[in-house]
mmCIF file of C-alpha atoms and ligand atoms in Angstrom:
data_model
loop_
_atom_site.group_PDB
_atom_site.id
_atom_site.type_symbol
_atom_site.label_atom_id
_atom_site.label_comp_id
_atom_site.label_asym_id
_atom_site.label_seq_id
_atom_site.Cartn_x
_atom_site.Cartn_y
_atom_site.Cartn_z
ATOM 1 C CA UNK P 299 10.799 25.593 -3.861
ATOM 2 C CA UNK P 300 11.772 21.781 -2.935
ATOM 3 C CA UNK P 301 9.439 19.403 -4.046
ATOM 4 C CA UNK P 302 9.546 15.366 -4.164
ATOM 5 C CA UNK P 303 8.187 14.413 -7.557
ATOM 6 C CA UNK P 304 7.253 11.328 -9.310
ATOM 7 C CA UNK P 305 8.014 11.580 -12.552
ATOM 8 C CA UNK P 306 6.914 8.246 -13.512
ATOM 9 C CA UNK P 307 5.014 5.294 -11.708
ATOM 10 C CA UNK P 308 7.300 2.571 -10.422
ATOM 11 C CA UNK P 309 10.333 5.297 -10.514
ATOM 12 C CA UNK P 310 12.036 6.298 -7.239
ATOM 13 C CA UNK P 311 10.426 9.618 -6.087
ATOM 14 C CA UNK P 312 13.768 12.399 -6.506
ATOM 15 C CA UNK P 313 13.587 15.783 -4.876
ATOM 16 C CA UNK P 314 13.835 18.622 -6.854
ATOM 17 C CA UNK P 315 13.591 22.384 -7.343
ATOM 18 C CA UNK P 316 10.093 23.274 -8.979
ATOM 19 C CA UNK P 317 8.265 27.066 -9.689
ATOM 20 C CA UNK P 318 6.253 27.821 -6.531
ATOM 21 C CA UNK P 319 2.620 27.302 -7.280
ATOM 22 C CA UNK P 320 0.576 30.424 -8.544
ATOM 23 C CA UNK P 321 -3.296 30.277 -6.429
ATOM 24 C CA UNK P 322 -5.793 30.492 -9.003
ATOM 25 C CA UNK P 323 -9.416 31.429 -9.009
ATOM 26 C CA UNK P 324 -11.009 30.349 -5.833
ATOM 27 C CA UNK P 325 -7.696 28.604 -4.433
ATOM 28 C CA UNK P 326 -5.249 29.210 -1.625
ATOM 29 C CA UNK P 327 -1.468 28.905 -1.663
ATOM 30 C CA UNK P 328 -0.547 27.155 1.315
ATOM 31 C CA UNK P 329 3.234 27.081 2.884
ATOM 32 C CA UNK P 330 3.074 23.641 3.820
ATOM 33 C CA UNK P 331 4.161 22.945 7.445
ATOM 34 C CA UNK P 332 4.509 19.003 7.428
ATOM 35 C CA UNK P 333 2.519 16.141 5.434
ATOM 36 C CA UNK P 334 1.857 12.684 6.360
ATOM 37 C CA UNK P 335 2.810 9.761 4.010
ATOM 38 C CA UNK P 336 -0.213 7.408 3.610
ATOM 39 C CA UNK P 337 -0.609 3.680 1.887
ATOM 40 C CA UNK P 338 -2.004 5.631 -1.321
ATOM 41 C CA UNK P 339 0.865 7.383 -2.116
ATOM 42 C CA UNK P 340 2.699 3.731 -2.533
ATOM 43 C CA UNK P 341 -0.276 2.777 -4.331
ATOM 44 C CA UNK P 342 0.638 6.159 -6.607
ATOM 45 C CA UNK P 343 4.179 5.588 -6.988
ATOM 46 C CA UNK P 344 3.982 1.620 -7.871
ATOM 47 C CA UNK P 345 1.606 2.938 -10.535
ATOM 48 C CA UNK P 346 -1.347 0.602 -9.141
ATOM 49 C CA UNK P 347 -3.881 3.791 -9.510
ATOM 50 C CA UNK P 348 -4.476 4.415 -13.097
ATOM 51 C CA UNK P 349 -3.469 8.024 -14.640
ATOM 52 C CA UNK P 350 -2.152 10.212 -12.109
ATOM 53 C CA UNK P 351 -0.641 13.901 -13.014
ATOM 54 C CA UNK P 352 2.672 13.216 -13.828
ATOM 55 C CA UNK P 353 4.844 14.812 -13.151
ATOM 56 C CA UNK P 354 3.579 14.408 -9.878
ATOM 57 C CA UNK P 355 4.193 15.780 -6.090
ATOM 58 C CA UNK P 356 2.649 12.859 -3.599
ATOM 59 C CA UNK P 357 0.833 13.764 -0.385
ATOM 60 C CA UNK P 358 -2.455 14.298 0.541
ATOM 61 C CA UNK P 359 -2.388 14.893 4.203
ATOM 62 C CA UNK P 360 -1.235 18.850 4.034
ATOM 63 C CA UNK P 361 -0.984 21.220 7.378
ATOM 64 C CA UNK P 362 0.187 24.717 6.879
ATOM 65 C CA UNK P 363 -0.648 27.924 6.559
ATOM 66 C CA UNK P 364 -2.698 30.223 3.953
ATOM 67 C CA UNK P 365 -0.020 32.324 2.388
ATOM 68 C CA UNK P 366 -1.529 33.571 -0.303
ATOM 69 C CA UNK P 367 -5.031 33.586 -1.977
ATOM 70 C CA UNK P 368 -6.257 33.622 -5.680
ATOM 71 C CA UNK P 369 -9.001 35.413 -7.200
ATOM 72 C CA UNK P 370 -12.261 35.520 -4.910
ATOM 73 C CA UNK P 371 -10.733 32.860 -2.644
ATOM 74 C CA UNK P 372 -11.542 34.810 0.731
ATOM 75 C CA UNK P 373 -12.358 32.230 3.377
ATOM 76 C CA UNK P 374 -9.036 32.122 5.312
ATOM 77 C CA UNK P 375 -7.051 34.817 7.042
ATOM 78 C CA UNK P 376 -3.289 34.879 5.736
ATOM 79 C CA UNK P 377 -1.302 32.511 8.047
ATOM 80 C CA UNK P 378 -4.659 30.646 9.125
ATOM 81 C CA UNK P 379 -3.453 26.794 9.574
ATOM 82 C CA UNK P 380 -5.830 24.688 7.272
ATOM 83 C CA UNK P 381 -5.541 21.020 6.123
ATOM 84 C CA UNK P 382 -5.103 20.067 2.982
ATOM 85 C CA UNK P 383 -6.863 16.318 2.601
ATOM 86 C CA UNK P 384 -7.189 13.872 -0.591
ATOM 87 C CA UNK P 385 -10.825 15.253 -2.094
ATOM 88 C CA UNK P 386 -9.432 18.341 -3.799
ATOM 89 C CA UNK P 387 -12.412 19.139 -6.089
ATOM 90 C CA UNK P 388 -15.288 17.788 -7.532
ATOM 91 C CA UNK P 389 -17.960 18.765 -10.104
ATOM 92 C CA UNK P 390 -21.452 19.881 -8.131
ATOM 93 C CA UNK P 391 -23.248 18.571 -10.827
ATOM 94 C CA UNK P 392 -23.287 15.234 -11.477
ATOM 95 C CA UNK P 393 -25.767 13.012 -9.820
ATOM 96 C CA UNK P 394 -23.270 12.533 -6.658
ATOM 97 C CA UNK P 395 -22.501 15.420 -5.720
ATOM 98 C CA UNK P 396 -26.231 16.513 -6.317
ATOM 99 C CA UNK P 397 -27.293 13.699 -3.750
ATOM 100 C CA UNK P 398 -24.547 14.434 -1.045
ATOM 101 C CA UNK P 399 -21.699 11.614 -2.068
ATOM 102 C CA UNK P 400 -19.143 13.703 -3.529
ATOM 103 C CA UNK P 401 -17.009 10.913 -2.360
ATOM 104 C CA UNK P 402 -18.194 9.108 -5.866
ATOM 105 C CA UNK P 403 -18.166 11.688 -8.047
ATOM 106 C CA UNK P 404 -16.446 10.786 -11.320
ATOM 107 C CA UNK P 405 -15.057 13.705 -12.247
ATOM 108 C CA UNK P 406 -13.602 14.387 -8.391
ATOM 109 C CA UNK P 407 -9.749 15.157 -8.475
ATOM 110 C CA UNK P 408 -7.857 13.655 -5.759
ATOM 111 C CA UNK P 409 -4.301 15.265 -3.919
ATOM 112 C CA UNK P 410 -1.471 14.030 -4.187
ATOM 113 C CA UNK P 411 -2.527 11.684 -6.959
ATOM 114 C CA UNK P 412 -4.301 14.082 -10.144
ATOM 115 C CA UNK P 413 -3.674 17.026 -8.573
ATOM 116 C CA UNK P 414 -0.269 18.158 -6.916
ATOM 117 C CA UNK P 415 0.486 17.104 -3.551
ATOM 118 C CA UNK P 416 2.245 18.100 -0.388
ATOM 119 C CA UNK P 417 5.429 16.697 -0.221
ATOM 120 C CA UNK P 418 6.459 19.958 -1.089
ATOM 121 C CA UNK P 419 7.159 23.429 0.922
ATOM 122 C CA UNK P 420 4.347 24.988 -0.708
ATOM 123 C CA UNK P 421 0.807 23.571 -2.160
ATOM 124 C CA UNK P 422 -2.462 25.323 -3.351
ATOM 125 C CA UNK P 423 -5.782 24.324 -3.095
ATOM 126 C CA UNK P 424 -9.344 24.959 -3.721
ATOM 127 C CA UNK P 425 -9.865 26.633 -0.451
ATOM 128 C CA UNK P 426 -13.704 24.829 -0.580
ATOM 129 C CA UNK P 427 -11.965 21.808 0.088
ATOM 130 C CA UNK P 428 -9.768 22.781 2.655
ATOM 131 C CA UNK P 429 -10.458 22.452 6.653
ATOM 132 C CA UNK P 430 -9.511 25.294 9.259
ATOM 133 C CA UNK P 431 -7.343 23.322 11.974
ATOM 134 C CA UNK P 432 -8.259 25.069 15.061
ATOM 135 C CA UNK P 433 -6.950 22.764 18.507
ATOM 136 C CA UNK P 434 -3.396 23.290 19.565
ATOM 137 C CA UNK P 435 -2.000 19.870 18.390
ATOM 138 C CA UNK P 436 1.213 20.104 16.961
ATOM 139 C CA UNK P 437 1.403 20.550 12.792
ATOM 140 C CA UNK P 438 2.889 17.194 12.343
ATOM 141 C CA UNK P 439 0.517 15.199 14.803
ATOM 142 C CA UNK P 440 -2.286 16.757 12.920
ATOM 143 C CA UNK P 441 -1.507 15.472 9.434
ATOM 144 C CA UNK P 442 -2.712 11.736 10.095
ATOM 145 C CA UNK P 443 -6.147 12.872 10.725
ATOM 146 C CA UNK P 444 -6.457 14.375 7.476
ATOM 147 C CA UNK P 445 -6.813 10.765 5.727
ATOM 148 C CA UNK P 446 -5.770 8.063 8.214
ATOM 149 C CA UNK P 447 -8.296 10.079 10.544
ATOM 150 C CA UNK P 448 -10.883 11.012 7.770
ATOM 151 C CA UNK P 449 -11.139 7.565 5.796
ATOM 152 C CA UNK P 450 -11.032 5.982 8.449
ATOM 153 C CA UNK P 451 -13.758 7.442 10.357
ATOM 154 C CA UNK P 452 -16.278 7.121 7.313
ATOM 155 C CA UNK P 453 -14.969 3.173 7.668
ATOM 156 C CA UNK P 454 -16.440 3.205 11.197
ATOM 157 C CA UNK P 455 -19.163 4.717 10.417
ATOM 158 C CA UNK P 456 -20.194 2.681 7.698
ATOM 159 C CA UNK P 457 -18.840 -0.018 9.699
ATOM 160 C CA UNK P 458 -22.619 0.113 11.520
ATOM 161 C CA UNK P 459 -22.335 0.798 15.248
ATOM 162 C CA UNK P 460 -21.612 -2.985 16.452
ATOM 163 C CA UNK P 461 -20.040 -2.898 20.027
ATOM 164 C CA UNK P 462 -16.697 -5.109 19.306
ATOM 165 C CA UNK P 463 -14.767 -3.749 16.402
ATOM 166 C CA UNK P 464 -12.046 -5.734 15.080
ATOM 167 C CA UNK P 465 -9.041 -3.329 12.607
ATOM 168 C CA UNK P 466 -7.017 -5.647 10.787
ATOM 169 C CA UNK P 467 -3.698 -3.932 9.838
ATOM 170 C CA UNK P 468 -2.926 -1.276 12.966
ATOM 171 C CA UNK P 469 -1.057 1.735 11.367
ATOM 172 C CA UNK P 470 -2.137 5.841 10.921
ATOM 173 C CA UNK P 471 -5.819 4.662 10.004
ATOM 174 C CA UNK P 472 -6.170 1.897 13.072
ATOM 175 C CA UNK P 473 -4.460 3.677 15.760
ATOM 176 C CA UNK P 474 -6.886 6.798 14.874
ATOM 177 C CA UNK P 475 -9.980 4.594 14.663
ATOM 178 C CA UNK P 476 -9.542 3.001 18.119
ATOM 179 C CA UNK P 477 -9.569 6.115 19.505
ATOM 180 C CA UNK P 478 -12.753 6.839 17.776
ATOM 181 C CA UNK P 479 -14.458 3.644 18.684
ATOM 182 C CA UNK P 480 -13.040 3.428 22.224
ATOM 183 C CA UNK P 481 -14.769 6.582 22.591
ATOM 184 C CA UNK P 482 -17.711 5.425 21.792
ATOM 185 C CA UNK P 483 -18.015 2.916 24.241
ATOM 186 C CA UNK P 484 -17.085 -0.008 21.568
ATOM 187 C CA UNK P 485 -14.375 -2.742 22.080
ATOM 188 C CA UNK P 486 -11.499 -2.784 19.954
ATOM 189 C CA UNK P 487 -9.850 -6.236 19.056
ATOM 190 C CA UNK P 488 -6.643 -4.896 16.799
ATOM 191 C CA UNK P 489 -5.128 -7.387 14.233
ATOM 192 C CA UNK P 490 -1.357 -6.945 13.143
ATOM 193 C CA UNK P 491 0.927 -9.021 10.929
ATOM 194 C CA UNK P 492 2.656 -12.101 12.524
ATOM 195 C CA UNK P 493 5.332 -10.663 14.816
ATOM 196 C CA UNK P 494 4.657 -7.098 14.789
ATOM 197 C CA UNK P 495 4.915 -6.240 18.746
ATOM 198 C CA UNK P 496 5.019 -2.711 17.917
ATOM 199 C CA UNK P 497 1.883 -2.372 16.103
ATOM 200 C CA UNK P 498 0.099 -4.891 18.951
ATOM 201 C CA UNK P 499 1.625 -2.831 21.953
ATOM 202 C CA UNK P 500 0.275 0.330 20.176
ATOM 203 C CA UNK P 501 -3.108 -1.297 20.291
ATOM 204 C CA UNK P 502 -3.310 -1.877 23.495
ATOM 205 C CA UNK P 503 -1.690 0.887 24.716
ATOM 206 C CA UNK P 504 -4.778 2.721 23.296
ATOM 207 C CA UNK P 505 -7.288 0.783 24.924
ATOM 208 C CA UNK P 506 -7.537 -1.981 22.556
ATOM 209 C CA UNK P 507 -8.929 -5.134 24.585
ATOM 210 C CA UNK P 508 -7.224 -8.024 22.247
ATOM 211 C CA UNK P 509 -4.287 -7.692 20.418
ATOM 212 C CA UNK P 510 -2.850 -10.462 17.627
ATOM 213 C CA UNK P 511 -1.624 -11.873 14.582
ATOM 214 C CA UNK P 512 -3.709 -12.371 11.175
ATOM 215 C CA UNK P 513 -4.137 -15.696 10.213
ATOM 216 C CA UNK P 514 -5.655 -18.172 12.051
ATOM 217 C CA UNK P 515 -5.762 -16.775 15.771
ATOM 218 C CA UNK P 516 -9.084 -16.142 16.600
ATOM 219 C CA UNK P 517 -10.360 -12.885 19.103
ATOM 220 C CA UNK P 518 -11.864 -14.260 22.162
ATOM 221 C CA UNK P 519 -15.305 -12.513 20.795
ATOM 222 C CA UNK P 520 -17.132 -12.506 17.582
ATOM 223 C CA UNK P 521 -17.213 -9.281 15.702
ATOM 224 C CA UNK P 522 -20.211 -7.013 15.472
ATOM 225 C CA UNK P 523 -18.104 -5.183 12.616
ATOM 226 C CA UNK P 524 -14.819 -5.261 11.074
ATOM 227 C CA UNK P 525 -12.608 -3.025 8.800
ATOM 228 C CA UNK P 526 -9.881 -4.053 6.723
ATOM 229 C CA UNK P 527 -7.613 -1.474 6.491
ATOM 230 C CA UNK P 528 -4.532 -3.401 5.245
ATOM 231 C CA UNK P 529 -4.244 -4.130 1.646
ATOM 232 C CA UNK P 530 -4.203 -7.880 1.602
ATOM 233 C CA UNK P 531 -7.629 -9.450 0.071
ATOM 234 C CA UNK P 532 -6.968 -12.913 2.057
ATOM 235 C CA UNK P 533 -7.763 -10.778 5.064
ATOM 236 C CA UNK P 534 -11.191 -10.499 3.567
ATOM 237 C CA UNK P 535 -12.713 -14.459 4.018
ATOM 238 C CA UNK P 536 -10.225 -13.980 7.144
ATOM 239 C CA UNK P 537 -13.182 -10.947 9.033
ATOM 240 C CA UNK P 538 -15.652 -12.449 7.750
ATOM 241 C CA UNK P 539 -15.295 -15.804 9.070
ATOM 242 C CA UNK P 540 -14.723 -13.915 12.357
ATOM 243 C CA UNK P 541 -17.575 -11.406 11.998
ATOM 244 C CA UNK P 542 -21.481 -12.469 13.595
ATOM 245 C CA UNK P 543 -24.648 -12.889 11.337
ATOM 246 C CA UNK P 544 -25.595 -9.789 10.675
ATOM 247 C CA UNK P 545 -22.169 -7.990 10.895
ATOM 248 C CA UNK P 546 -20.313 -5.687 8.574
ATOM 249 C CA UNK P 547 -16.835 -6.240 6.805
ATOM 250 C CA UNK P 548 -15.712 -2.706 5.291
ATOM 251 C CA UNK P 549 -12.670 -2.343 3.197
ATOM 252 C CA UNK P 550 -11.071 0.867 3.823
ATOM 253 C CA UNK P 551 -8.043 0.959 1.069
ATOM 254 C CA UNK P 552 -8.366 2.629 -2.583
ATOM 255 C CA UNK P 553 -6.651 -0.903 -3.133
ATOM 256 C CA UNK P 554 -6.224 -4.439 -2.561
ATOM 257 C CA UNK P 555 -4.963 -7.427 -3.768
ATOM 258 C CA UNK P 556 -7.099 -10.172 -5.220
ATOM 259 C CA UNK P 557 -9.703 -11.623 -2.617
ATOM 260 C CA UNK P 558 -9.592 -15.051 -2.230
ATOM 261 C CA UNK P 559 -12.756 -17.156 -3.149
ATOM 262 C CA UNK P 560 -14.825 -18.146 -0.124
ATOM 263 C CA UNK P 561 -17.607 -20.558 1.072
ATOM 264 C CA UNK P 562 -20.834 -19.071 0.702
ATOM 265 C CA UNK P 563 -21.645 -19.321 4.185
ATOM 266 C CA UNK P 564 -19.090 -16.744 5.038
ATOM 267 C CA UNK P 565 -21.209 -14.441 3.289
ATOM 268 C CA UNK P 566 -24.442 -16.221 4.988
ATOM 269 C CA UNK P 567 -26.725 -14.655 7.613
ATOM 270 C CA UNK P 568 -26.779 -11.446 6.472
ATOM 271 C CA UNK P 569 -23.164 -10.464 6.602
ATOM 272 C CA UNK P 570 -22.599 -7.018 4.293
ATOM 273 C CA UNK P 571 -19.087 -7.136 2.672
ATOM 274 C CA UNK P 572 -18.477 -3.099 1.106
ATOM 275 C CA UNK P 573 -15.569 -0.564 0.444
ATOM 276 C CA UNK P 574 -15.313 2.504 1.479
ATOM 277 C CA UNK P 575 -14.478 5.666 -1.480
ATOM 278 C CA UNK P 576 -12.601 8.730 -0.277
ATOM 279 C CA UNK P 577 -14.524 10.997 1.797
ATOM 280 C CA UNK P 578 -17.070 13.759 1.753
ATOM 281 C CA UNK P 579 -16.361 17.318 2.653
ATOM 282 C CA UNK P 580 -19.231 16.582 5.723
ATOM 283 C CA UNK P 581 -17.396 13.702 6.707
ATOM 284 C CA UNK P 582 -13.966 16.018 7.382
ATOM 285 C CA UNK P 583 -16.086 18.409 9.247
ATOM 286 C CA UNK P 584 -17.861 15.734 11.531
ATOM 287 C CA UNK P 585 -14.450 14.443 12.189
ATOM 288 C CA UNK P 586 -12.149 17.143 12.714
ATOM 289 C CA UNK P 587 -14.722 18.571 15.311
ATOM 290 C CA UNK P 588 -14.926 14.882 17.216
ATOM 291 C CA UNK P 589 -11.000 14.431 16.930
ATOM 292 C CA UNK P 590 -10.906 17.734 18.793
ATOM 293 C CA UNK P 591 -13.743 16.980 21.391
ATOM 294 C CA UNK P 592 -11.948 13.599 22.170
ATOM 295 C CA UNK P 593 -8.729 14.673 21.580
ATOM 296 C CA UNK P 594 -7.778 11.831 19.160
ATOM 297 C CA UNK P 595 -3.713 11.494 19.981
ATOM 298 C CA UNK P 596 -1.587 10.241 17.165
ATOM 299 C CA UNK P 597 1.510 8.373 17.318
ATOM 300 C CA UNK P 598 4.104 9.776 14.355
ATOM 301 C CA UNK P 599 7.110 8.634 13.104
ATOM 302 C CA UNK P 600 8.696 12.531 11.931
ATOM 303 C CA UNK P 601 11.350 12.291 8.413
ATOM 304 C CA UNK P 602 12.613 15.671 6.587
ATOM 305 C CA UNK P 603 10.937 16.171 3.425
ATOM 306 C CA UNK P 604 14.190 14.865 1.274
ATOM 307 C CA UNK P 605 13.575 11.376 3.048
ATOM 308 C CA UNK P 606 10.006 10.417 1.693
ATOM 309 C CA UNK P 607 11.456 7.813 -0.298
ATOM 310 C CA UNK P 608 12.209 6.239 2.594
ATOM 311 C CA UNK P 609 9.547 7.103 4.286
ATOM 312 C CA UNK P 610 7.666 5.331 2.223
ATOM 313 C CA UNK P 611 9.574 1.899 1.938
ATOM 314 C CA UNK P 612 9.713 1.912 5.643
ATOM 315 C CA UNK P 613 5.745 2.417 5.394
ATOM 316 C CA UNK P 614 5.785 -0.665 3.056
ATOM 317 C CA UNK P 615 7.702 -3.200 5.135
ATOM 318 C CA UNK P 616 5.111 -2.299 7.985
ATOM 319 C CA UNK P 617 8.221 -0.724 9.717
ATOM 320 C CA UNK P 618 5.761 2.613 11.080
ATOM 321 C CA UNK P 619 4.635 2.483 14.151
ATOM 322 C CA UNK P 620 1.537 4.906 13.853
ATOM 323 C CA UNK P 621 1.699 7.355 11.342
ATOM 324 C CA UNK P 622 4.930 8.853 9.229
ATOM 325 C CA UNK P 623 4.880 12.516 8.693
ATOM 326 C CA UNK P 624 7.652 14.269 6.565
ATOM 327 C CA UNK P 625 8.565 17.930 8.430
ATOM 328 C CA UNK P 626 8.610 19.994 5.616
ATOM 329 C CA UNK P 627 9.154 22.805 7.700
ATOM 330 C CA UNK P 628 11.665 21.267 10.081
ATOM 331 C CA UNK P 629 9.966 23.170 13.322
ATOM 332 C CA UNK P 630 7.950 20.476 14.501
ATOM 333 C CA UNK P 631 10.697 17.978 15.332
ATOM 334 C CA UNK P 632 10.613 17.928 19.344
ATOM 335 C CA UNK P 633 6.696 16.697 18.659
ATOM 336 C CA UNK P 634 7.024 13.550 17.358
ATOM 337 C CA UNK P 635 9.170 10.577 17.498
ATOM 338 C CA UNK P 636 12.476 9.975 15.617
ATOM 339 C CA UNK P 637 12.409 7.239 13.339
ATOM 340 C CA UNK P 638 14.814 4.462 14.772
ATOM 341 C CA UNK P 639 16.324 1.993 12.074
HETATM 342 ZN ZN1 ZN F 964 -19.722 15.335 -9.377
HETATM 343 ZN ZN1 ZN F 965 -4.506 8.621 2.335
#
């Protein structure tokens, strides 16, 4: 099969032809449909996560279909569509996963990062960490919610339930969120880099109430809650000077450049600063049934599998608007958008 494969961090991903992927006990093979790029997998490839799999196949946002199954692996149909998201497996034993946060388990192995990926035509998977993907959203349109969507929504939650939200970076995790909160009767204030019209127009366009640049402009409310989704730790002091006593400040990246220090009284009147870990296999379940109910919409920016490379610097300069997906099945294109530049 084609994969894209990383042979080593801070090389340029190269596609190339690999054995397809035997299911073992307790997994599914999955032919993989389409998979969305996400920040992570640039964290992955510039080698700021420590010990991946190498070689390595990126991608942890995986829709396709079951094609195969392994020993006692008998919860899909063949040709169900399932999602493939970043939590591939973790232990059941440790004191974590005992108390319901399998997110922090230390042993948990993660897609696309110690496990193999989906930027690839075909994937397996522990099918106990897989979702069924009922809803009649197109393959490549689904993929953001399986991290962008997931992560994202245990950011808001944790976020508290404050009425005016503020997202600072708006890409896959933002524009899903907004839906999320909008839906919920909260008011979105969406905060881009200097200049980025697309990402501000997006906003809006999705109900936001304020649209702007980081640094310095100030929303025309305070915040009840804010998540930092971009990976920029001066965007830290930034939410919380901008957040009300009381208010929460979650950072939703697996990482982030050095915070600045800050005045104390940033931190002052009971202001909670915390990160959000990877997500729960509850948390996917809770989600995928709201994204369904509300329908969550995404906006996708659709490459072929043999461009992730490129996917991925255009994901870096904070060229996406929305979410990029690679097609890895090539039958989706007339869904989504094509990339323009
Ligand atoms: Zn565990
Ligand atoms: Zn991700």
């Amino acid at each position: 099969m084609r994969a894209i494969v990383l042979e080593q961090p801070g090389t340029r991903l190269h596609e190339k032809r690999v054995p397809v992927p035997e299911p073992g006990p307790g997994q599914v093979l999955v032919d993989v449909s389409a998979c969305g790029v996400c920040r992570t997998d640039l964290h992955v490839v510039d080698g700021e996560l420590p010990d991946p799999k190498l070689p390595l196949v990126p991608g942890h946002q995986i829709v396709g279909r079951v094609a195969d199954a392994g020993e006692g692996a008998d919860r899909y149909a063949p040709g169900e569509r399932v999602g493939i998201p970043w939590l591939g497996w973790t232990c059941g034993e440790c004191r974590y996963c005992r108390a319901g946060r399998e997110n922090l388990c230390p042993r948990a192995l993660f897609t696309g990062y110690t496990l193999d990926g989906g930027y690839a035509e075909s994937a397996v998977a522990d099918e106990r960490y897989c979702f069924p993907l009922p809803g009649d959203a197109s393959d490549v349109e689904t993929t953001p919610l399986l991290c962008a969507g997931l992560i994202g929504y245990r950011a808001l939650r944790l976020a508290g339930d404050g009425e005016r939200l503020g997202l600072y970076g708006f890409g896959a995790a933002a524009h899903i969120v907004a839906q999320v909160a909008i839906h919920q009767n909260r008011r979105v204030f969406a905060f881009t880099r200097e200049g980025d019209d697309e990402a501000q127009s997006l906003a809006r366009e999705l109900g936001a109430e304020w649209a702007g640049a980081t640094g310095g402009k100030t929303p025309p409310a305070e915040l009840d809650a804010a998540i930092v989704f971009a990976p920029v730790g001066a965007l830290v002091p930034e939410a919380l000077a901008a957040t009300a006593p009381g208010g929460t400040v979650v950072c939703a990246g697996i990482h982030m450049s050095d915070i600045p220090s800050f005045p104390y009284e940033l931190l002052w009147h009971e202001r909670t600063l915390r990160s959000v870990a990877n997500l729960t296999r509850a948390d996917g379940e809770e989600f995928l049934a709201l994204a369904l109910r509300i329908p969550v919409r995404t906006a996708v920016e659709v490459h072929p599998l043999s461009d992730a490379a490129h996917a991925l610097e255009r994901l870096r300069g904070g060229k996406v608007r929305g979410a990029a997906v690679l097609d890895v099945a090539g039958s989706d294109r007339s869904a989504g958008e094509e990339p323009n530049g």
